[in-house]
Amino acid sequence: MKKIIIINGPNLNLLGKREPGIYGAQTFEDFFTELKRKYTGFELSYFQSNIEGELIDKIQEVGFSYDGIILNAAAYTHTSVGIGDAIKAIETPVIEVHISNTFAREEFRHQSYISPNAKGVILGFGLQSYELALQSF
Ligand code: DQA
């Protein structure tokens, strides 16, 4: 069974109550429970942190043994050379996802340190972005 982890960055623990007009009304925990129920053919896990170094630690920890990482680095997407380097350093393919269409938003969200090292990028489909990424494995 393929081992896939979803890694979420800062403020994504507030999904459901954070700017619902942009990010929707569902909590990630509810969405993740549904996803696990629907995709029983994957060994799915989930990690969230608001701390850049903890995200890098997790990427390093899973990056030589898992079959895939679905990464929403949230605001660190646009700032973190360290997370970009971590993705370069590992063997596990990374799919970058975003809930919103970052290209339809402020210019600072158009820059990504993840994209150059990702296998692919899926954005703008709400929480379905994660599901589409999963289907690619
Ligand atoms: C986000 C987009 C980022 O620009 C933002 O900082 C986030 C969420 C998204 O999923 O749409 O926190 O990654």
CSV table of C-alpha atoms and ligand atoms in Angstrom, one decimal:
chain,number,residue,atom,x,y,z
A,1,MET,CA,0.0,0.0,0.0
A,2,LYS,CA,1.4,3.4,-0.9
A,3,LYS,CA,2.3,5.6,2.0
A,4,ILE,CA,1.3,9.2,1.5
A,5,ILE,CA,1.5,12.1,4.0
A,6,ILE,CA,-0.3,15.4,3.9
A,7,ILE,CA,1.8,18.2,5.4
A,8,ASN,CA,0.1,21.5,6.2
A,9,GLY,CA,1.9,24.7,7.1
A,10,PRO,CA,1.0,27.7,9.3
A,11,ASN,CA,-2.5,28.8,10.0
A,12,LEU,CA,-4.0,25.8,8.2
A,13,ASN,CA,-5.0,24.4,11.7
A,14,LEU,CA,-7.6,27.2,11.6
A,15,LEU,CA,-9.4,25.9,8.5
A,16,GLY,CA,-13.1,26.2,9.0
A,17,LYS,CA,-12.9,29.4,10.9
A,18,ARG,CA,-10.1,31.2,9.1
A,19,GLU,CA,-11.4,33.5,6.2
A,20,PRO,CA,-14.1,31.0,5.2
A,21,GLY,CA,-14.8,33.1,2.0
A,22,ILE,CA,-11.3,32.0,0.8
A,23,TYR,CA,-10.6,28.8,2.5
A,24,GLY,CA,-14.1,27.3,3.1
A,25,ALA,CA,-16.1,26.3,6.1
A,26,GLN,CA,-14.8,22.7,6.7
A,27,THR,CA,-12.2,21.8,9.2
A,28,PHE,CA,-9.2,19.9,7.9
A,29,GLU,CA,-9.8,17.1,10.4
A,30,ASP,CA,-13.3,16.5,9.0
A,31,PHE,CA,-12.0,16.6,5.4
A,32,PHE,CA,-9.2,14.2,6.3
A,33,THR,CA,-11.6,11.7,7.9
A,34,GLU,CA,-13.7,11.7,4.7
A,35,LEU,CA,-10.5,11.4,2.6
A,36,LYS,CA,-9.3,8.3,4.5
A,37,ARG,CA,-12.8,6.7,4.3
A,38,LYS,CA,-12.8,7.3,0.5
A,39,TYR,CA,-9.3,6.3,-0.3
A,40,THR,CA,-8.7,3.1,1.6
A,41,GLY,CA,-6.1,1.9,-0.9
A,42,PHE,CA,-3.5,4.4,0.6
A,43,GLU,CA,-1.9,4.5,3.9
A,44,LEU,CA,-2.6,8.2,4.6
A,45,SER,CA,-1.2,10.3,7.4
A,46,TYR,CA,-1.4,14.0,8.3
A,47,PHE,CA,0.9,16.5,9.9
A,48,GLN,CA,0.4,20.2,10.6
A,49,SER,CA,2.7,22.8,12.1
A,50,ASN,CA,3.0,26.5,12.4
A,51,ILE,CA,6.7,26.2,12.8
A,52,GLU,CA,9.0,26.2,9.8
A,53,GLY,CA,11.7,24.0,11.3
A,54,GLU,CA,9.1,21.4,12.3
A,55,LEU,CA,7.9,21.2,8.7
A,56,ILE,CA,11.5,20.7,7.6
A,57,ASP,CA,12.1,18.0,10.2
A,58,LYS,CA,8.9,16.1,9.0
A,59,ILE,CA,9.9,16.4,5.3
A,60,GLN,CA,13.3,15.0,6.2
A,61,GLU,CA,11.8,12.2,8.4
A,62,VAL,CA,9.5,10.9,5.7
A,63,GLY,CA,11.4,11.9,2.6
A,64,PHE,CA,13.4,8.7,2.1
A,65,SER,CA,10.7,6.1,2.9
A,66,TYR,CA,7.2,7.5,1.9
A,67,ASP,CA,5.8,7.2,-1.6
A,68,GLY,CA,4.5,10.8,-1.7
A,69,ILE,CA,4.2,14.1,0.1
A,70,ILE,CA,1.2,16.4,-0.5
A,71,LEU,CA,2.5,19.7,0.8
A,72,ASN,CA,0.6,22.9,1.5
A,73,ALA,CA,3.4,25.1,3.0
A,74,ALA,CA,0.9,27.9,3.3
A,75,ALA,CA,2.6,31.3,3.8
A,76,TYR,CA,6.1,29.6,3.9
A,77,THR,CA,5.5,28.7,0.3
A,78,HIS,CA,6.4,32.3,-0.5
A,79,THR,CA,9.3,32.8,1.9
A,80,SER,CA,11.1,29.6,2.8
A,81,VAL,CA,14.3,28.8,1.1
A,82,GLY,CA,14.8,26.1,3.8
A,83,ILE,CA,11.6,24.2,2.9
A,84,GLY,CA,12.6,24.5,-0.8
A,85,ASP,CA,16.0,23.0,0.0
A,86,ALA,CA,14.5,20.2,2.0
A,87,ILE,CA,12.4,19.2,-0.9
A,88,LYS,CA,15.5,19.2,-3.1
A,89,ALA,CA,17.3,17.0,-0.6
A,90,ILE,CA,14.8,14.2,-0.3
A,91,GLU,CA,13.8,11.4,-2.6
A,92,THR,CA,10.0,11.2,-2.1
A,93,PRO,CA,8.1,13.2,-4.7
A,94,VAL,CA,6.3,16.3,-3.5
A,95,ILE,CA,3.0,17.6,-4.9
A,96,GLU,CA,2.5,21.3,-4.0
A,97,VAL,CA,-1.1,22.2,-3.2
A,98,HIS,CA,-3.0,25.3,-2.3
A,99,ILE,CA,-6.7,25.7,-1.5
A,100,SER,CA,-7.0,29.1,-3.1
A,101,ASN,CA,-5.7,30.2,-6.6
A,102,THR,CA,-2.6,32.0,-5.3
A,103,PHE,CA,-2.1,33.6,-8.8
A,104,ALA,CA,-5.5,35.4,-8.5
A,105,ARG,CA,-4.4,37.0,-5.2
A,106,GLU,CA,-1.7,39.4,-4.1
A,107,GLU,CA,1.5,39.5,-6.0
A,108,PHE,CA,3.6,38.2,-3.1
A,109,ARG,CA,1.7,34.9,-3.3
A,110,HIS,CA,2.8,34.4,-6.9
A,111,GLN,CA,6.3,33.4,-5.8
A,112,SER,CA,6.9,29.8,-4.6
A,113,TYR,CA,10.0,28.2,-3.3
A,114,ILE,CA,8.2,24.9,-3.5
A,115,SER,CA,7.2,24.8,-7.2
A,116,PRO,CA,10.7,24.4,-8.8
A,117,ASN,CA,11.3,21.3,-6.8
A,118,ALA,CA,7.8,19.8,-6.8
A,119,LYS,CA,6.7,17.0,-9.1
A,120,GLY,CA,3.5,19.0,-9.8
A,121,VAL,CA,1.3,21.8,-8.5
A,122,ILE,CA,-2.4,21.9,-7.9
A,123,LEU,CA,-4.1,25.0,-6.7
A,124,GLY,CA,-7.4,26.8,-6.6
A,125,PHE,CA,-9.8,23.9,-6.1
A,126,GLY,CA,-10.5,24.3,-2.4
A,127,LEU,CA,-9.9,21.3,-0.3
A,128,GLN,CA,-10.4,19.2,-3.5
A,129,SER,CA,-6.8,20.3,-4.4
A,130,TYR,CA,-5.6,17.7,-1.9
A,131,GLU,CA,-7.8,15.0,-3.3
A,132,LEU,CA,-6.6,15.7,-6.9
A,133,ALA,CA,-3.0,15.5,-5.7
A,134,LEU,CA,-3.8,12.1,-4.0
A,135,GLN,CA,-5.3,10.8,-7.2
A,136,SER,CA,-1.9,11.4,-8.9
A,137,PHE,CA,-0.2,8.7,-6.9
B,1,DQA,C1,-2.5,28.9,0.9
B,1,DQA,C2,-2.2,30.2,0.1
B,1,DQA,C3,-1.1,31.0,0.8
B,1,DQA,O1,-0.8,32.1,0.1
B,1,DQA,C4,-1.5,31.4,2.2
B,1,DQA,O2,-0.5,32.0,2.9
B,1,DQA,C5,-2.1,30.2,3.0
B,1,DQA,C6,-2.9,29.2,2.3
B,1,DQA,C7,-3.7,28.1,0.2
B,1,DQA,O3,-3.8,26.9,0.5
B,1,DQA,O4,-4.5,28.7,-0.5
B,1,DQA,O5,-1.9,30.2,4.2
B,1,DQA,O6,-1.4,28.0,0.8
